[in-house]
Backbone as a ProteinNet text record, in pm:
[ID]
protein_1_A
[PRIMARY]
XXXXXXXXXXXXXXXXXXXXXXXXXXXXXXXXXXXXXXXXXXXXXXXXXXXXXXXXXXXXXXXXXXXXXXXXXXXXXXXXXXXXXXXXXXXXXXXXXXXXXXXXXXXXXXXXXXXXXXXXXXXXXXXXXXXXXXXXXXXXXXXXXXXXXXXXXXXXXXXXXXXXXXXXXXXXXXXXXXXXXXXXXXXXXXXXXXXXXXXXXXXXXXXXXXXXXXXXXXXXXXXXXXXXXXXXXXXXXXXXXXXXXX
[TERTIARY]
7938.1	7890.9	7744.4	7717.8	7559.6	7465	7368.5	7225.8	7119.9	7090.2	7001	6833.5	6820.8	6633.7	6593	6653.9	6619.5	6645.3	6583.5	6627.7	6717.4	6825.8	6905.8	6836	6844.8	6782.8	6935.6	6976.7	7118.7	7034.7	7064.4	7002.5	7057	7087.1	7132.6	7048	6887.3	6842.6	6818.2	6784.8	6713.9	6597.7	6531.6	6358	6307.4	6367.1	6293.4	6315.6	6463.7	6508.7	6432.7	6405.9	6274.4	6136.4	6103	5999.9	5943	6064.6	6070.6	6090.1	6146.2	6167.9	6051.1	5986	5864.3	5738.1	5762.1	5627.7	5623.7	5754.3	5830.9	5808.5	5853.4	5799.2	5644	5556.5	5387.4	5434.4	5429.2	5409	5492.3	5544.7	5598.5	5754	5814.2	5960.9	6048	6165.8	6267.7	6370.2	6427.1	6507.1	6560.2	6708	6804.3	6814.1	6891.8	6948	7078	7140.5	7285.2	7323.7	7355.2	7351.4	7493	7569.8	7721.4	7735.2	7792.9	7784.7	7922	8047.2	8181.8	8141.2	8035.5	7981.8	7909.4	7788.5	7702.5	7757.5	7905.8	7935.8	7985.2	8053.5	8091.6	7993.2	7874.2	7739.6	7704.2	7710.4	7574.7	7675	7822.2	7890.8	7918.4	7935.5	7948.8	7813.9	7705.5	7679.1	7514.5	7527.8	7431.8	7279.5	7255.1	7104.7	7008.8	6914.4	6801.6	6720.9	6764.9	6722.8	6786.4	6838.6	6905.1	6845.3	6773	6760.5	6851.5	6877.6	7004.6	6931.7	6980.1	6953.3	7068.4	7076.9	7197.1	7284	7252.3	7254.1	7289.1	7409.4	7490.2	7573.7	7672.8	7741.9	7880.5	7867	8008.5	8111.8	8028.6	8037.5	7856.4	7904.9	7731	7689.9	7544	7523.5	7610.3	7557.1	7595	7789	7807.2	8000.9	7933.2	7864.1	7829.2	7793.7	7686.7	7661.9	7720	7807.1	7964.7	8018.2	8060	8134.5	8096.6	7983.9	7921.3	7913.4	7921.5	7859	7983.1	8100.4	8249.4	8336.6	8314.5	8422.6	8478.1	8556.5	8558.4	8697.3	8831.9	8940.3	8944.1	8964.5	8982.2	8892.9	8763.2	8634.9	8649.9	8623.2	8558	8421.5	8425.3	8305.3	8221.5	8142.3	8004.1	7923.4	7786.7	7630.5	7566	7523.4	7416.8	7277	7239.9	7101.1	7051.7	6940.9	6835.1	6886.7	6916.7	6936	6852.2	6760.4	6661	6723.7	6740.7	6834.2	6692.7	6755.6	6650.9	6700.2	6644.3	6704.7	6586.4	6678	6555.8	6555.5	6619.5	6668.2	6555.7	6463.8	6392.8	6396.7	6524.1	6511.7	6608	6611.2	6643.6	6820.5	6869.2	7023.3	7080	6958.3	6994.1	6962.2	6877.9	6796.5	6903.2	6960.4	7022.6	7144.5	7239.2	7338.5	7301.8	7226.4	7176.3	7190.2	7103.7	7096.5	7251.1	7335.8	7456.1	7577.7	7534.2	7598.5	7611.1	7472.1	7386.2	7290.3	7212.6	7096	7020.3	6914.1	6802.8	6658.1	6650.5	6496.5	6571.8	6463.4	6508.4	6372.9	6362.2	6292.5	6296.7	6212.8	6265.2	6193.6	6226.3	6161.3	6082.4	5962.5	5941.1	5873.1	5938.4	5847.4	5727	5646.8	5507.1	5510.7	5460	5459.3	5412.3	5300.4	5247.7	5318.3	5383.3	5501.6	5607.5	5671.2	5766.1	5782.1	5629	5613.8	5555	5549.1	5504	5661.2	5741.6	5863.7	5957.6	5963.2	6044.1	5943.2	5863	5802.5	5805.7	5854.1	5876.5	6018.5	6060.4	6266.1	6241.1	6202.5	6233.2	6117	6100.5	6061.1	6109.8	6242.9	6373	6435.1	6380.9	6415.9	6482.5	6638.2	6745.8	6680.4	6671.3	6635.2	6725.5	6792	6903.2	6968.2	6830.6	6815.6	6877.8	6895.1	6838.4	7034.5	7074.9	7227.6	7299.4	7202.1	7238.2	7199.4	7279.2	7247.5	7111.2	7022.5	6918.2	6956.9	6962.2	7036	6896.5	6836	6704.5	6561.7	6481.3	6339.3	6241.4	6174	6009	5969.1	5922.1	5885.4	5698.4	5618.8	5531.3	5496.3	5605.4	5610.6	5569.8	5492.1	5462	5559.3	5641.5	5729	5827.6	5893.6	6005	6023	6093	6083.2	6230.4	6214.4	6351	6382.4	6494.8	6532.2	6631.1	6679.9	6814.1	6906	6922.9	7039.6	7015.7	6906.1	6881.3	6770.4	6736.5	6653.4	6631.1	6511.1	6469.6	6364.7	6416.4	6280	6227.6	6109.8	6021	6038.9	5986.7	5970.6	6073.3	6194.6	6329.7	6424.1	6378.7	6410.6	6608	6582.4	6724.3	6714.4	6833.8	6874.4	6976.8	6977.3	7115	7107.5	7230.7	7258.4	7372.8	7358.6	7433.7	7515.3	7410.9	7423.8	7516.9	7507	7631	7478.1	7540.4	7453	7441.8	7355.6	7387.4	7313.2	7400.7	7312.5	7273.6	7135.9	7068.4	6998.4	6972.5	6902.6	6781.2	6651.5	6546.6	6466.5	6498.8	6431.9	6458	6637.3	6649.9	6590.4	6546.6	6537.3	6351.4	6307.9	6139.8	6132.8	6230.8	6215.1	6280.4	6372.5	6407.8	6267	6198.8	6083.6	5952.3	5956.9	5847.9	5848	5966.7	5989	6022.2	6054.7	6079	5927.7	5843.9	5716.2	5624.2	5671.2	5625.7	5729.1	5790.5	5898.9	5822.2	5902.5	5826.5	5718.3	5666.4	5621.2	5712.1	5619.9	5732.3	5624.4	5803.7	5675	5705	5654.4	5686.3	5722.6	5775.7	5828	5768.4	5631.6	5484.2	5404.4	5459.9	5388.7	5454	5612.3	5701.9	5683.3	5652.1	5664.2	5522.8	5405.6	5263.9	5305.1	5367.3	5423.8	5509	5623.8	5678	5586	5493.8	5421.4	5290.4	5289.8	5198.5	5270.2	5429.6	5519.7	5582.1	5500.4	5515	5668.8	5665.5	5850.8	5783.5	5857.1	5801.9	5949.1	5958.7	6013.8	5995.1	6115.7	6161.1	6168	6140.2	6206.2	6352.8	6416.7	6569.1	6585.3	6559.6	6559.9	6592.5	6461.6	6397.8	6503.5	6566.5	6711.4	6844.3	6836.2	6959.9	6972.9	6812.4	6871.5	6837.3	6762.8	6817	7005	7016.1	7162.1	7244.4	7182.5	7283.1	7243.2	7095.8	7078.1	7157.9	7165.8	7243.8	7358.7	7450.4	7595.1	7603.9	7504.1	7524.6	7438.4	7421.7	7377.8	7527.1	7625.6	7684.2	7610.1	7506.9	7417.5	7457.2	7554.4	7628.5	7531.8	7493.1	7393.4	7384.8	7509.9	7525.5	7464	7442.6	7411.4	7331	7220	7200.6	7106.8	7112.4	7065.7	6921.8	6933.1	6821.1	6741.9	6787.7	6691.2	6698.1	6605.1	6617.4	6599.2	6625	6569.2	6478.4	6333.5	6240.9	6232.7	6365.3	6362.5	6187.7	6207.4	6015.9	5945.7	5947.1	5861.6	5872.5	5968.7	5976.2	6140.9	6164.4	6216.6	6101.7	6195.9	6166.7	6214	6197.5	6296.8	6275.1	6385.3	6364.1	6371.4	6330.5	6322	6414.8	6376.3	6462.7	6439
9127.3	9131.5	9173.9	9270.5	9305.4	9239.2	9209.1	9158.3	9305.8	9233.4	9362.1	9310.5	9396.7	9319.8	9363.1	9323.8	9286.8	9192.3	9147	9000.1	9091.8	8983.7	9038.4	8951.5	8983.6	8937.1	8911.4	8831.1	8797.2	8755	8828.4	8758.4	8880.6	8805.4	8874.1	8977.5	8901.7	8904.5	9050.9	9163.2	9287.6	9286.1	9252.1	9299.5	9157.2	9075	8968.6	8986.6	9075.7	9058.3	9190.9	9305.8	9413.4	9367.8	9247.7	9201.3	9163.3	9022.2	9033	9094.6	9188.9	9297.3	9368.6	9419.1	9519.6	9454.4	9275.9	9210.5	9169	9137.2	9123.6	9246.4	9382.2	9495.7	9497.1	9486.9	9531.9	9412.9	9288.4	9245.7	9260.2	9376.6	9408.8	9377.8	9332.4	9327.4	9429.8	9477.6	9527.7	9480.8	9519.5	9472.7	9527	9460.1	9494.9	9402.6	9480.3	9355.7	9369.2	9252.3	9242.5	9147.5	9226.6	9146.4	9102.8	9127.1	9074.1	8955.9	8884.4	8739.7	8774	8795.2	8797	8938.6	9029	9138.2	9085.6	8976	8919.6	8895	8772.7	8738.8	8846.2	8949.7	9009.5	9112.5	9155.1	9175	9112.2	8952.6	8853.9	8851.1	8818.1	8832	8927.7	9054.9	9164.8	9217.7	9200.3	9325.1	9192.8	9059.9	8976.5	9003.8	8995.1	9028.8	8924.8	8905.1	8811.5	8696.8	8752.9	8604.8	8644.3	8576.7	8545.3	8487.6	8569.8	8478.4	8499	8379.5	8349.3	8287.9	8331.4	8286.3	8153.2	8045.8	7948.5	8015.6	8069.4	8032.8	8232.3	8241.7	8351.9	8403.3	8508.5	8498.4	8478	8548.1	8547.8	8439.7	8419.3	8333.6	8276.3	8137.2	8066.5	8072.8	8000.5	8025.4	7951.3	7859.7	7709.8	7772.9	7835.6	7852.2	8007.4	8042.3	8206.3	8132.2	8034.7	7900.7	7881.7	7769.9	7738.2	7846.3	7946.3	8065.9	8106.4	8181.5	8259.2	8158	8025.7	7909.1	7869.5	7881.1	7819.6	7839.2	8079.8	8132.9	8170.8	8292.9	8319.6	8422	8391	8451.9	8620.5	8666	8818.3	8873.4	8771.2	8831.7	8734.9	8748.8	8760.3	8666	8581.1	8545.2	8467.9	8414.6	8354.2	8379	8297	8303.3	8231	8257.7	8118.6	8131.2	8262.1	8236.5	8202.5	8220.3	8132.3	8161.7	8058.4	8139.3	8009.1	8089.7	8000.1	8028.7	7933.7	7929.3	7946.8	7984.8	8002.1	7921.3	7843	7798.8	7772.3	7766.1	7732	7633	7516.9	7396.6	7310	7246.5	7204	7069.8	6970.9	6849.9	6826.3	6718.3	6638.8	6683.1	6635.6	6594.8	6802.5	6918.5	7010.9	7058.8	7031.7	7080.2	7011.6	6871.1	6842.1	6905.5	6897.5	7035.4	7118.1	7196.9	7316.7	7279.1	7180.8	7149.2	7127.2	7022.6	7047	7124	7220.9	7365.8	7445	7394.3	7509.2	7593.9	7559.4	7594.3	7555.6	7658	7592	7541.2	7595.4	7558.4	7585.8	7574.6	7567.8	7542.7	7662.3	7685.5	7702.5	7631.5	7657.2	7756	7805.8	7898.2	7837.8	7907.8	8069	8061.2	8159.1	8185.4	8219.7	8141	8203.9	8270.9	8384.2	8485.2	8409.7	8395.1	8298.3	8217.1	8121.3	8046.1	8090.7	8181.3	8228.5	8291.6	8374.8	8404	8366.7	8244.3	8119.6	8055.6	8048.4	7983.5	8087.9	8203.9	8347.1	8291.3	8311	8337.4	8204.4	8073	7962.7	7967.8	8073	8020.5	8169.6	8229	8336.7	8319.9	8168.6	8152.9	8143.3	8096.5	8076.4	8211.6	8264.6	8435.2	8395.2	8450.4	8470	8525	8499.1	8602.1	8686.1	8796.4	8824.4	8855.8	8865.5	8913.8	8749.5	8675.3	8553.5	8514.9	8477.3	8467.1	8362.4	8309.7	8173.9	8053.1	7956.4	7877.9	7752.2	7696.3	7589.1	7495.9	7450	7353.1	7247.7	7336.7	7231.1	7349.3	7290.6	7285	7230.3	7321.2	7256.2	7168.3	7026.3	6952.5	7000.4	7073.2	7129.9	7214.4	7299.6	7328	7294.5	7317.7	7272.6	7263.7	7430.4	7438.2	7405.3	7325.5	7256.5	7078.9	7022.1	6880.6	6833	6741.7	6686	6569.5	6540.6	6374.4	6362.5	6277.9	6277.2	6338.9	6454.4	6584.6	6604.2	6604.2	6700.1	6760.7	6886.6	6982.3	7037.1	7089.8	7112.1	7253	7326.1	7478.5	7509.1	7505.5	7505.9	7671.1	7738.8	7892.6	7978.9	7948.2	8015.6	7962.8	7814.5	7774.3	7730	7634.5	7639.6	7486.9	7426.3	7278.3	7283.7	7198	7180	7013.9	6959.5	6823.2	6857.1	6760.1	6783	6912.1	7027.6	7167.1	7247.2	7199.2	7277.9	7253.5	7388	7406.9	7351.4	7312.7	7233	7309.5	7348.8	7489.5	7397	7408.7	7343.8	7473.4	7427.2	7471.8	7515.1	7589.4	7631.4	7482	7451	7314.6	7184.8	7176.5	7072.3	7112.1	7190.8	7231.9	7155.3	7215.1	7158.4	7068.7	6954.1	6814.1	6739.7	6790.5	6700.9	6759.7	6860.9	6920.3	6789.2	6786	6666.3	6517.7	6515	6365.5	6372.3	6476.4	6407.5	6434.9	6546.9	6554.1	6382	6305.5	6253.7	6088.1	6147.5	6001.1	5850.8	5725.5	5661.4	5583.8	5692.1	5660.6	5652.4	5569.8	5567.5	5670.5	5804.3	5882.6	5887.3	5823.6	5800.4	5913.9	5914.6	6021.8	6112	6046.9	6108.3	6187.6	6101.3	6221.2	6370	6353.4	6428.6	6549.1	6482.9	6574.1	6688.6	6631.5	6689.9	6808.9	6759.4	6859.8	6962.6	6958.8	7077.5	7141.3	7100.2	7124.9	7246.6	7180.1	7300.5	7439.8	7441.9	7510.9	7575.3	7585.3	7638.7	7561.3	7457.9	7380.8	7293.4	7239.4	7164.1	7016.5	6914.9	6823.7	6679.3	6655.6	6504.6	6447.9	6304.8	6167.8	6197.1	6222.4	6241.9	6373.2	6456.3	6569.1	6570.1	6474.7	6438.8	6317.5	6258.7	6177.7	6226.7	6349.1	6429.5	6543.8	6577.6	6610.9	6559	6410.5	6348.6	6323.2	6314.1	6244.4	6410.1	6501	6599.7	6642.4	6630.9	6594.7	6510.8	6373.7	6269	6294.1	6394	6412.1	6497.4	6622.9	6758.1	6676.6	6576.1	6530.4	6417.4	6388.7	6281.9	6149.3	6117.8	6005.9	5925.5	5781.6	5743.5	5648.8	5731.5	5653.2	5513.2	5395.3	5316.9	5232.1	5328.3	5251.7	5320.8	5430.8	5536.6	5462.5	5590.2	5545.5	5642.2	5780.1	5832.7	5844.5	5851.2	5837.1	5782.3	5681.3	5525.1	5518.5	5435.9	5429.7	5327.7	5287.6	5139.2	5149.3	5009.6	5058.9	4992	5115.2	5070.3	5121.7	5209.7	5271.2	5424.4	5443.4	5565.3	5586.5	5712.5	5755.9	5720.6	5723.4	5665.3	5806.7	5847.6	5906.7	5874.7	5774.4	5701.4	5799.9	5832	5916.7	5857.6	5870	5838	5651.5
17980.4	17841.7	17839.5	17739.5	17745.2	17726.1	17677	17659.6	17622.1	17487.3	17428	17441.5	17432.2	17433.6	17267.6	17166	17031.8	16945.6	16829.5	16759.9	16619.1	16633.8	16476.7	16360.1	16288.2	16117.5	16045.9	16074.6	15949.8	15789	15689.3	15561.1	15445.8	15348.2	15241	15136.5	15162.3	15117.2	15185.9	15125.7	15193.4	15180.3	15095.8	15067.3	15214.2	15234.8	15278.8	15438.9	15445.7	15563.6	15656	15521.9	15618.9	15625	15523.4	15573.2	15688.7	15716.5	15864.9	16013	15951	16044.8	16103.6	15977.1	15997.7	16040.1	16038.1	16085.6	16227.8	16282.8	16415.8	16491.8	16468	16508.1	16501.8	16441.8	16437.3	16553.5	16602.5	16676.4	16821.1	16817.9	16972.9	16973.1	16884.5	16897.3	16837.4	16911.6	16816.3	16768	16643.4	16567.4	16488.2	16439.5	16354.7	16248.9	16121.7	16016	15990.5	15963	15912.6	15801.1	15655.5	15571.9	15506.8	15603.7	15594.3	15727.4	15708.6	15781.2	15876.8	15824.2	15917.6	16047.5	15968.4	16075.7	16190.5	16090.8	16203.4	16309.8	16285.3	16406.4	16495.6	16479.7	16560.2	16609.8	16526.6	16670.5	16736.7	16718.9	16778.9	16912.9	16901.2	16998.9	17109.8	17059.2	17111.8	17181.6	17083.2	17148.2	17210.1	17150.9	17250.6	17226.5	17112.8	17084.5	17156.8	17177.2	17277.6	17175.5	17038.6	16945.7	16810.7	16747.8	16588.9	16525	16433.1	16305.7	16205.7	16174.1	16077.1	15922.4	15835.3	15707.1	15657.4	15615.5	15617.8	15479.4	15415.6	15207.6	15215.7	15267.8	15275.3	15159.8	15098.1	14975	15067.2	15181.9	15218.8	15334.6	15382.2	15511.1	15537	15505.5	15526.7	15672.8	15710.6	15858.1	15894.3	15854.7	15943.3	16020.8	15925.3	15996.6	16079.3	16036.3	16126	16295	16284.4	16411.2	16501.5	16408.9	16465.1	16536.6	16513	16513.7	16679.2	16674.1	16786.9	16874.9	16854	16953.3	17074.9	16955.2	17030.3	17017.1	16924.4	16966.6	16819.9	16855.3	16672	16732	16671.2	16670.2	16650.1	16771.2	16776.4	16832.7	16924.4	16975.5	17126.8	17214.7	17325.2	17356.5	17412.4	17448.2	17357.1	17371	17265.6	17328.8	17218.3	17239.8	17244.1	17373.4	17405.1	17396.4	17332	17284.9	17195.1	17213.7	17067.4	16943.7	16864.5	16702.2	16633.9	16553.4	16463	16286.2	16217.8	16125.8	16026.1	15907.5	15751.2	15664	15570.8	15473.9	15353.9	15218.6	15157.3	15069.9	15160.8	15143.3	15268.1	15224.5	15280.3	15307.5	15348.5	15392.5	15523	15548.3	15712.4	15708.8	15611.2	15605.2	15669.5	15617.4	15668.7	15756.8	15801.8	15927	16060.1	16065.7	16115.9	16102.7	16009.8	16004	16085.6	16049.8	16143.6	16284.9	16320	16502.7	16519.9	16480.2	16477.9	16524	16414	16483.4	16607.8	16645.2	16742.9	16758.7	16649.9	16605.3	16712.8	16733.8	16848.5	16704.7	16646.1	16567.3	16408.2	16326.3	16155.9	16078.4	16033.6	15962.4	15793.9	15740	15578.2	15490.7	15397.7	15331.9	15257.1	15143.9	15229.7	15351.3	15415.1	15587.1	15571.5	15640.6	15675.4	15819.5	15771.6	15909.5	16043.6	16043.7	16156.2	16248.6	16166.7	16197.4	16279	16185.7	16219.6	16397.1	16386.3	16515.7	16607.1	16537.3	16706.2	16734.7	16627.3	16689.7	16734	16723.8	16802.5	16920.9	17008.4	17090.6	17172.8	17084.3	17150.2	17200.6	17134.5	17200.9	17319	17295.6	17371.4	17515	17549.2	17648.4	17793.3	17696.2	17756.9	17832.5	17924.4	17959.6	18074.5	18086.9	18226.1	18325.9	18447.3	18573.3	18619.6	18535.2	18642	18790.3	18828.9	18990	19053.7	18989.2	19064.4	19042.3	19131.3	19114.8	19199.1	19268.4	19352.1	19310.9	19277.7	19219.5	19305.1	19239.4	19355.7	19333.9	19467.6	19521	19555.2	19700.2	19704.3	19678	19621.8	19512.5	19579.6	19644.4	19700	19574.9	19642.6	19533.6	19576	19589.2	19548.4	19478.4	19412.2	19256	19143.6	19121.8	19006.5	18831.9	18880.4	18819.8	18850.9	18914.3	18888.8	18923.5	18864.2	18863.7	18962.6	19044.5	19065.3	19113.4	19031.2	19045.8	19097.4	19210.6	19262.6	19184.6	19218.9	19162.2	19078.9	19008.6	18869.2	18891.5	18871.9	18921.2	18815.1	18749	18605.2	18633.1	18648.2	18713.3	18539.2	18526.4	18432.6	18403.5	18546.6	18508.7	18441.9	18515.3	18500.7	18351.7	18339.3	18212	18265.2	18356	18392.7	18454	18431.7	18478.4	18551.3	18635.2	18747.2	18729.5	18801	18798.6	18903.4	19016.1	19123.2	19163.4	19170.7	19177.3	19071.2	18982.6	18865.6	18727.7	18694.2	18526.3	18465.5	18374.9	18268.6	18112.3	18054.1	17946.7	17842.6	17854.9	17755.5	17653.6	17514	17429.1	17462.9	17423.6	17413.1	17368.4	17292.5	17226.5	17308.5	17360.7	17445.4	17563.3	17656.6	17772.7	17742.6	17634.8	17633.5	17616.7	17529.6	17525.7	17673.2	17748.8	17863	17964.3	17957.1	18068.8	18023.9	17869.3	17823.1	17894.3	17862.9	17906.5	18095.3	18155.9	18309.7	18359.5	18299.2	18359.4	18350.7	18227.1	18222.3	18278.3	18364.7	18433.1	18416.7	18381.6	18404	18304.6	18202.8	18084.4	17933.8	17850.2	17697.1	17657.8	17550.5	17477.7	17353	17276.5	17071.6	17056.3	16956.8	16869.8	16793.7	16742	16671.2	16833.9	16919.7	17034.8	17084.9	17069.2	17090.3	16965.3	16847	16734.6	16748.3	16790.6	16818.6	16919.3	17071.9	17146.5	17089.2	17012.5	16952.4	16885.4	16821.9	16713.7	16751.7	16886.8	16958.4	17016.9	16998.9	17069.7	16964.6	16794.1	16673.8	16652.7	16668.6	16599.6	16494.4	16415.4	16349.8	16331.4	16426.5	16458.7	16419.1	16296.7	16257.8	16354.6	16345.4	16384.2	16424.3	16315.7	16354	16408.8	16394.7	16483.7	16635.6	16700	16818.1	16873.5	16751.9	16840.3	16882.5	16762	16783.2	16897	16916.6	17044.5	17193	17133.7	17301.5	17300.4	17144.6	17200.8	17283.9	17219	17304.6	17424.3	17477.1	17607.8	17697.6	17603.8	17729.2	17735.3	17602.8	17661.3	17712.7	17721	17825.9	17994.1	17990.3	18134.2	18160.4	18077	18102.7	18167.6	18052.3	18064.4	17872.5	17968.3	17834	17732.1	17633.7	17533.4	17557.1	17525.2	17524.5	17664.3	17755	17897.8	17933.1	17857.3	17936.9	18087.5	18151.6	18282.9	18305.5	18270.4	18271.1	18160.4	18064.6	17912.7	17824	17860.6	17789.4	17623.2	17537.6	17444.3	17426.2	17388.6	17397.5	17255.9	17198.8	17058	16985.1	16891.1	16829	16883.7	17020.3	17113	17117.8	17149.8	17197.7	17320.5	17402.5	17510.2	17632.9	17730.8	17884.9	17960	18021.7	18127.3	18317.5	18315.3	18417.9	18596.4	18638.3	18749.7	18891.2	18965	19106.3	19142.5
[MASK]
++++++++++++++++++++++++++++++++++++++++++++++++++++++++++++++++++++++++++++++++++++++++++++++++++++++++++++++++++++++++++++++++++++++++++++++++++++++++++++++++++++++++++++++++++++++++++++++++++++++++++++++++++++++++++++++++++++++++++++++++++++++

């Protein structure tokens, strides 16, 4: 399956959706728009663009099911997408932004976009860059790295943007990958949630309370670490996350 080196613009809107386009370009990116949603999915799939922005508030097919769709597969297509897609909406509270993460949203942004923004959080997901040369999976990790962390079988390479857990993958989000790198750099310590939110915040995200639970909880089920008992990422209720190390 290919991999393009451009971001798609899903949005109905045309005047808003060349806006973004033409401000993404002055700043070094290329890009497309698609203002039919049942199309979107079958580019984002096919042809694998390197970041999605998605608009939620569609006429034909909303994001949130465009999300869904590309995330876990859409009847008559081939494959999904596991890259970044930063959602639009111009519905500005929690109950959607969570929807969004939900889906498969990596970030969520509400309207209207401020340019600035916008292109501190493209530039925050697309940190997340594949090595393709690199095709063997790591097993063992000089622990003099700076870039990479490791805890009895979980191996976290900072540079490459990639997690293992007893040598098998574990595909994390752009957003989950920076919140599990936050918390194991910092093993050992409690880190509030007002501290967690400051860190995205410098990484152009802009991160709820609930946000920041929803995706430890999908951290601990893509680590098979059972909430109820977890073992590596604690909760100190009133405090904060733990992430307990070796």
């Amino acid at each position: 399956m290919k991999q393009n080196n451009w971001i798609l613009i899903v949005d109905d809107d045309a005047d808003l959706a060349l806006l973004v386009a033409d401000f993404l370009e002055m700043n070094g990116y290329q890009t497309k728009i698609e203002h039919n949603g049942a199309k979107a999915v079958e580019c984002i799939i096919n042809e694998q663009p390197m970041l999605v922005i998605l608009d939620v508030m569609l006429p034909d097919m909303d994001g949130l099911s465009i999300c869904r769709a590309v995330r876990h597969g859409h009847p008559g297509l081939s494959g999904c997408y596991n890259g970044p897609i930063l959602m639009l909406t111009a519905l500005n509270n929690d109950i959607d932004e969570v929807a969004g993460l939900e889906t498969g949203a990596d970030d969520y942004l509400a309207k209207p976009v401020r340019s600035r923004v916008l292109l501190a959080r493209v530039r925050a997901l697309l940190r997340r860059k594949p090595e393709p040369l690199v095709e063997e999976k790591f097993t063992k990790l000089p622990s003099k790295n700076d870039d990479v962390i490791a805890f009895d079988g979980l191996d976290i390479d900072k540079k490459y943007q990639r997690v293992q857990q007893h040598g098998e993958d574990v595909e994390l989000t752009t957003a989950e990958f920076e919140l599990l790198w936050l918390l194991a750099s910092r093993a050992g310590e409690i880190c509030d949630r007002d501290f967690i939110s400051d860190y995205f915040g410098d990484l152009g995200y802009e991160s709820s309370h609930r946000t920041i639970d929803l995706r430890i909880s999908r951290i601990r089920r893509k680590l098979g670490d059972d909430p109820s008992h977890a073992s590596r990422i604690k909760t100190i209720h009133g405090k904060g996350y733990l992430f307990v190390g070796d």
